[in-house]
Amino acid sequence: FVKFVAASSGVEQEVLASWAAFGGRGAITGTLVLGSPRDACGPLGEAVSGKVALVERGTCTFSEKAAAVQAAGAVAMLVYDNEFTPTVVMGGKAPGVTIPCASISSHDGEAAKVLMGAESVTVAASTSGADLWQQNLADFSGKGPTGDGR
């Protein structure tokens, strides 16, 4: 799970997340900021440096997004889906990417953006316990996680 915490109101939101096939698997901790451009398919500004970048899926590959986010100095990348579908496992290869990268659903990304519009939001995810992708429910079943991330 990934937890968002709004600084002044104390509102907390815990959401399902999937680790990317690339990048580090370290804990994700920091202030959440929206990437600009929001799809991270070009150079990002300094606003993401030292922070967790929230970027939208689409336009370019996940590995290109991760490389751009890391080059801008972010400590981690969270990708929210650009369609209302179950959380995806980000595939691909990005050998130079070392920051933790995970994906969340469109709904959860939009909710995080609403929180960010009103106040500062921190994010935290731990590597302890089950791998993040194992927490995802299959899109065809409400009974539990799938073993292969579908």
XYZ file of N, CA and C in Angstrom:
450
model
N 0.823 -1.187 0.000
C 0.000 0.000 0.000
C 0.869 1.253 0.000
N 0.323 2.325 -0.523
C 0.937 3.641 -0.452
C -0.011 4.503 0.370
N 0.546 5.281 1.296
C -0.288 6.136 2.143
C 0.000 7.598 1.824
N -1.084 8.356 1.576
C -1.000 9.800 1.396
C -1.506 10.447 2.680
N -0.795 11.463 3.169
C -1.220 12.178 4.371
C -1.193 13.675 4.075
N -2.340 14.323 4.224
C -2.442 15.770 4.040
C -1.906 16.450 5.294
N -0.993 17.386 5.109
C -0.252 17.984 6.219
C -1.120 18.683 7.254
N -1.929 19.630 6.853
C -2.639 20.424 7.859
C -3.925 19.768 8.357
N -4.647 19.071 7.493
C -5.918 18.473 7.922
C -5.729 17.084 8.528
N -4.600 16.439 8.236
C -4.362 15.101 8.756
C -5.123 14.009 8.030
N -5.793 14.351 6.928
C -6.527 13.348 6.146
C -5.534 12.318 5.619
N -5.859 11.039 5.806
C -5.009 9.950 5.317
C -5.763 9.116 4.307
N -5.050 8.679 3.281
C -5.634 7.812 2.265
C -4.619 6.725 1.946
N -5.032 5.473 2.094
C -4.164 4.353 1.778
C -4.670 3.703 0.505
N -3.775 3.513 -0.486
C -4.186 2.999 -1.791
C -3.307 1.825 -2.213
N -3.865 0.974 -3.073
C -3.098 -0.133 -3.631
C -2.094 0.388 -4.637
N -0.945 -0.236 -4.712
C 0.090 0.171 -5.654
C 0.792 -1.066 -6.204
N 1.406 -0.899 -7.375
C 2.175 -1.972 -8.010
C 3.594 -1.484 -8.279
N 4.594 -2.256 -7.861
C 5.978 -1.916 -8.172
C 6.202 -2.040 -9.666
N 7.074 -1.221 -10.195
C 7.497 -1.332 -11.594
C 8.473 -2.493 -11.735
N 8.637 -2.969 -12.966
C 9.595 -4.039 -13.246
C 11.029 -3.520 -13.193
N 11.201 -2.224 -13.063
C 12.525 -1.592 -13.053
C 12.613 -0.665 -11.843
N 13.781 -0.102 -11.625
C 13.971 0.845 -10.524
C 14.234 0.151 -9.209
N 14.447 0.953 -8.189
C 14.727 0.424 -6.861
C 13.475 -0.063 -6.164
N 13.671 -0.800 -5.106
C 12.558 -1.285 -4.288
C 12.664 -0.746 -2.873
N 13.255 0.429 -2.739
C 13.386 1.032 -1.421
C 12.084 1.672 -0.979
N 12.037 2.042 0.269
C 10.852 2.706 0.795
C 10.629 4.017 0.050
N 9.374 4.354 -0.183
C 9.013 5.626 -0.817
C 8.553 6.557 0.293
N 9.267 7.668 0.456
C 8.929 8.634 1.496
C 9.238 10.030 0.991
N 8.316 10.957 1.204
C 8.593 12.339 0.838
C 7.335 13.123 0.554
N 7.540 14.349 0.112
C 6.443 15.226 -0.257
C 6.031 14.907 -1.688
N 4.729 14.800 -1.905
C 4.188 14.470 -3.222
C 4.003 15.750 -4.031
N 4.507 15.739 -5.274
C 4.318 16.876 -6.180
C 3.886 16.348 -7.543
N 3.121 17.152 -8.247
C 2.656 16.797 -9.578
C 3.748 17.114 -10.590
N 4.049 16.144 -11.455
C 5.046 16.360 -12.487
C 4.567 17.384 -13.509
N 5.503 18.104 -14.086
C 5.181 19.054 -15.149
C 6.270 18.944 -16.199
N 5.968 18.374 -17.381
C 4.642 18.001 -17.848
C 4.084 16.835 -17.038
N 2.768 16.797 -16.948
C 2.137 15.818 -16.053
C 2.350 14.382 -16.488
N 2.646 14.139 -17.786
C 2.912 12.769 -18.230
C 4.399 12.417 -18.171
N 5.255 13.362 -17.779
C 6.703 13.164 -17.635
C 7.349 12.653 -18.919
N 6.814 13.059 -20.054
C 7.377 12.639 -21.339
C 8.294 13.701 -21.921
N 8.835 14.510 -21.079
C 9.799 15.538 -21.439
C 10.525 15.935 -20.178
N 11.475 16.840 -20.309
C 12.210 17.272 -19.109
C 11.264 17.874 -18.067
N 11.448 17.480 -16.815
C 10.645 18.019 -15.718
C 11.402 19.156 -15.067
N 10.674 20.080 -14.501
C 11.295 21.203 -13.811
C 11.867 20.796 -12.466
N 12.481 21.757 -11.804
C 13.118 21.515 -10.510
C 12.128 21.257 -9.387
N 10.840 21.465 -9.630
C 9.833 21.294 -8.574
C 9.797 19.873 -8.021
N 10.233 18.875 -8.802
C 10.195 17.483 -8.335
C 11.476 17.077 -7.605
N 12.498 17.907 -7.651
C 13.782 17.556 -7.040
C 13.623 17.313 -5.542
N 14.073 16.138 -5.101
C 14.000 15.767 -3.688
C 12.613 15.359 -3.224
N 11.689 15.196 -4.164
C 10.303 14.876 -3.818
C 9.841 13.623 -4.559
N 8.624 13.182 -4.253
C 8.000 12.055 -4.939
C 7.135 12.634 -6.054
N 7.450 12.283 -7.298
C 6.735 12.832 -8.448
C 5.515 11.972 -8.779
N 4.358 12.616 -8.882
C 3.127 11.975 -9.317
C 2.933 12.330 -10.785
N 2.954 11.319 -11.657
C 2.839 11.565 -13.095
C 1.748 10.690 -13.697
N 1.235 11.126 -14.834
C 0.137 10.438 -15.500
C 0.656 9.446 -16.536
N 0.005 8.315 -16.626
C 0.325 7.303 -17.619
C -0.042 7.825 -19.025
N 0.688 7.381 -20.037
C 0.356 7.714 -21.415
C 1.462 8.474 -22.122
N 1.363 8.551 -23.435
C 2.234 9.280 -24.355
C 3.595 8.619 -24.567
N 4.349 8.320 -23.525
C 5.652 7.659 -23.681
C 5.694 6.427 -22.772
N 6.787 5.683 -22.841
C 6.891 4.448 -22.059
C 7.133 4.743 -20.577
N 6.852 3.744 -19.754
C 7.092 3.880 -18.320
C 8.571 4.128 -18.041
N 9.452 3.437 -18.764
C 10.884 3.606 -18.526
C 11.351 5.007 -18.926
N 10.773 5.592 -19.982
C 11.110 6.971 -20.352
C 10.653 7.947 -19.275
N 9.469 7.714 -18.722
C 8.968 8.558 -17.634
C 9.921 8.485 -16.431
N 10.286 7.264 -16.055
C 11.158 7.063 -14.894
C 12.508 7.740 -15.088
N 13.063 7.636 -16.291
C 14.355 8.273 -16.570
C 14.241 9.791 -16.455
N 13.150 10.372 -16.962
C 12.956 11.821 -16.887
C 12.762 12.273 -15.442
N 11.993 11.509 -14.675
C 11.740 11.846 -13.276
C 13.036 11.768 -12.467
N 13.811 10.709 -12.681
C 15.081 10.568 -11.968
C 16.054 11.675 -12.361
N 16.118 12.007 -13.649
C 17.018 13.068 -14.117
C 16.674 14.418 -13.485
N 15.400 14.620 -13.144
C 14.977 15.871 -12.511
C 15.240 15.883 -11.007
N 15.745 14.766 -10.470
C 16.125 14.727 -9.062
C 15.082 14.214 -8.094
N 13.989 13.648 -8.601
C 12.962 13.109 -7.703
C 13.491 11.891 -6.957
N 12.939 11.629 -5.770
C 13.370 10.477 -4.971
C 12.570 9.230 -5.306
N 11.409 9.397 -5.960
C 10.569 8.260 -6.357
C 9.546 8.752 -7.380
N 8.921 7.792 -8.068
C 7.892 8.121 -9.052
C 6.656 7.278 -8.799
N 5.503 7.941 -8.753
C 4.212 7.266 -8.713
C 3.493 7.631 -10.006
N 3.069 6.619 -10.749
C 2.324 6.843 -11.990
C 0.868 6.507 -11.722
N -0.037 7.445 -12.046
C -1.460 7.148 -11.945
C -1.991 6.895 -13.346
N -2.916 5.966 -13.450
C -3.434 5.548 -14.749
C -4.219 6.680 -15.395
N -4.183 6.730 -16.725
C -4.932 7.751 -17.460
C -6.301 7.250 -17.885
N -6.649 6.036 -17.502
C -7.964 5.456 -17.771
C -8.454 4.778 -16.493
N -9.765 4.615 -16.378
C -10.322 3.973 -15.183
C -10.263 2.460 -15.353
N -9.097 1.897 -15.078
C -8.841 0.463 -15.159
C -8.125 0.039 -13.881
N -8.014 -1.267 -13.654
C -7.245 -1.720 -12.483
C -5.790 -1.243 -12.577
N -5.137 -1.154 -11.451
C -3.737 -0.735 -11.401
C -2.889 -1.656 -12.270
N -2.008 -1.056 -13.065
C -1.167 -1.840 -13.966
C 0.206 -2.075 -13.351
N 0.855 -3.149 -13.788
C 2.247 -3.383 -13.441
C 3.069 -2.756 -14.552
N 3.918 -1.798 -14.207
C 4.724 -1.113 -15.212
C 5.859 -2.019 -15.673
N 5.801 -2.424 -16.930
C 6.834 -3.270 -17.502
C 7.891 -2.452 -18.204
N 8.810 -3.139 -18.824
C 9.876 -2.469 -19.560
C 11.203 -2.589 -18.832
N 12.229 -2.057 -19.491
C 13.569 -2.083 -18.910
C 14.086 -0.664 -18.838
N 14.675 -0.338 -17.734
C 15.279 0.973 -17.527
C 16.518 0.765 -16.664
N 17.599 0.233 -17.272
C 18.777 -0.141 -16.486
C 19.408 0.990 -15.685
N 19.262 2.233 -16.118
C 19.860 3.342 -15.383
C 18.976 3.913 -14.292
N 17.743 3.447 -14.187
C 16.812 3.984 -13.191
C 16.993 3.255 -11.868
N 17.249 4.017 -10.816
C 17.471 3.425 -9.489
C 16.427 3.861 -8.463
N 15.621 4.885 -8.788
C 14.615 5.350 -7.823
C 13.451 4.365 -7.779
N 12.764 4.262 -6.643
C 11.571 3.412 -6.574
C 10.472 3.970 -7.484
N 9.798 3.058 -8.198
C 8.724 3.434 -9.114
C 7.537 2.507 -8.876
N 6.354 3.085 -8.755
C 5.144 2.301 -8.530
C 3.986 2.963 -9.258
N 2.923 2.175 -9.491
C 1.741 2.725 -10.147
C 0.531 2.596 -9.233
N -0.405 3.542 -9.421
C -1.660 3.542 -8.688
C -2.787 3.747 -9.690
N -4.009 3.555 -9.264
C -5.148 3.683 -10.181
C -5.422 5.152 -10.525
N -6.188 5.348 -11.569
C -6.593 6.694 -11.974
C -7.372 7.373 -10.851
N -8.309 6.641 -10.269
C -9.119 7.198 -9.180
C -8.247 7.676 -8.031
N -7.278 6.847 -7.632
C -6.410 7.213 -6.516
C -5.496 8.377 -6.870
N -5.043 8.435 -8.119
C -4.226 9.559 -8.559
C -5.003 10.859 -8.556
N -6.240 10.795 -9.038
C -7.079 12.000 -9.047
C -7.388 12.456 -7.621
N -7.627 11.514 -6.725
C -7.890 11.857 -5.322
C -6.662 12.505 -4.687
N -5.477 11.998 -5.000
C -4.241 12.584 -4.478
C -4.065 14.003 -5.007
N -4.406 14.228 -6.274
C -4.305 15.568 -6.845
C -5.252 16.547 -6.147
N -6.445 16.084 -5.795
C -7.390 16.939 -5.069
C -6.799 17.318 -3.703
N -6.230 16.340 -2.998
C -5.582 16.633 -1.708
C -4.450 17.643 -1.893
N -3.640 17.447 -2.939
C -2.500 18.325 -3.191
C -2.937 19.742 -3.544
N -4.126 19.889 -4.103
C -4.614 21.211 -4.467
C -4.911 22.084 -3.273
N -5.151 21.460 -2.131
C -5.532 22.206 -0.933
C -4.385 22.374 0.063
N -3.450 21.427 0.077
C -2.382 21.478 1.079
C -1.234 20.556 0.690
N -0.178 20.596 1.453
C 0.979 19.742 1.230
C 0.626 18.292 1.592
N 1.071 17.359 0.767
C 0.772 15.949 0.983
C 2.076 15.162 1.033
N 2.210 14.315 2.057
C 3.355 13.416 2.107
C 2.899 12.029 1.685
N 3.856 11.241 1.224
C 3.558 9.888 0.777
C 4.552 8.942 1.427
N 4.101 7.743 1.742
C 4.975 6.743 2.331
C 4.546 5.357 1.871
N 5.521 4.551 1.503
C 5.294 3.139 1.188
C 6.505 2.381 1.688
N 6.263 1.241 2.256
C 7.337 0.451 2.843
C 7.583 -0.793 2.008
N 8.778 -1.308 2.103
C 9.092 -2.564 1.421
C 8.833 -3.761 2.319
N 8.402 -3.527 3.561
C 8.137 -4.650 4.453
C 6.796 -5.290 4.107
N 6.650 -6.532 4.428
C 5.412 -7.250 4.139
C 5.385 -7.715 2.693
N 4.195 -7.988 2.205
C 4.037 -8.481 0.832
C 4.476 -7.426 -0.166
N 5.009 -7.880 -1.305
C 5.356 -6.982 -2.386
C 4.095 -6.219 -2.786
N 4.241 -4.971 -3.182
C 3.074 -4.147 -3.495
C 2.192 -4.780 -4.551
N 2.774 -5.392 -5.580
C 1.944 -5.946 -6.659
C 1.084 -7.097 -6.174
N 1.490 -7.773 -5.122
C 0.708 -8.889 -4.610
C -0.568 -8.425 -3.917
N -0.698 -7.142 -3.676
C -1.884 -6.621 -3.015
C -3.000 -6.315 -4.010
N -2.716 -6.406 -5.287
C -3.723 -6.071 -6.297
C -4.730 -7.188 -6.471
N -5.983 -6.818 -6.608
C -7.018 -7.787 -6.925
C -7.060 -7.995 -8.421
N -7.376 -9.198 -8.834
C -7.556 -9.460 -10.254
C -8.765 -8.675 -10.750
N -8.697 -8.179 -11.999
C -9.818 -7.397 -12.511
C -11.032 -8.265 -12.812
N -10.848 -9.594 -12.754
C -11.960 -10.505 -13.030
C -12.459 -11.191 -11.766
N -11.910 -10.838 -10.593
C -12.270 -11.530 -9.369
C -12.209 -10.586 -8.179
N -13.133 -10.753 -7.269
C -13.096 -9.979 -6.042
C -12.570 -10.800 -4.883
N -11.970 -11.960 -5.162
C -11.572 -12.870 -4.101
C -10.149 -12.688 -3.613
N -9.311 -12.034 -4.380
C -7.957 -11.877 -3.881
C -6.938 -11.620 -4.953
N -5.674 -11.549 -4.538
C -4.602 -11.206 -5.467
C -4.295 -12.357 -6.424
N -3.774 -11.988 -7.559
C -3.295 -13.003 -8.495
C -1.806 -13.173 -8.278
N -1.278 -14.327 -8.554
C 0.134 -14.605 -8.359
C 1.029 -13.975 -9.390
N 0.491 -13.648 -10.556
C 1.336 -13.113 -11.614
C 1.065 -11.635 -11.912
N 0.349 -10.946 -11.047
C 0.150 -9.513 -11.190
C -0.959 -9.105 -12.133
N -1.756 -10.049 -12.650
C -2.853 -9.669 -13.557
C -4.057 -9.231 -12.774
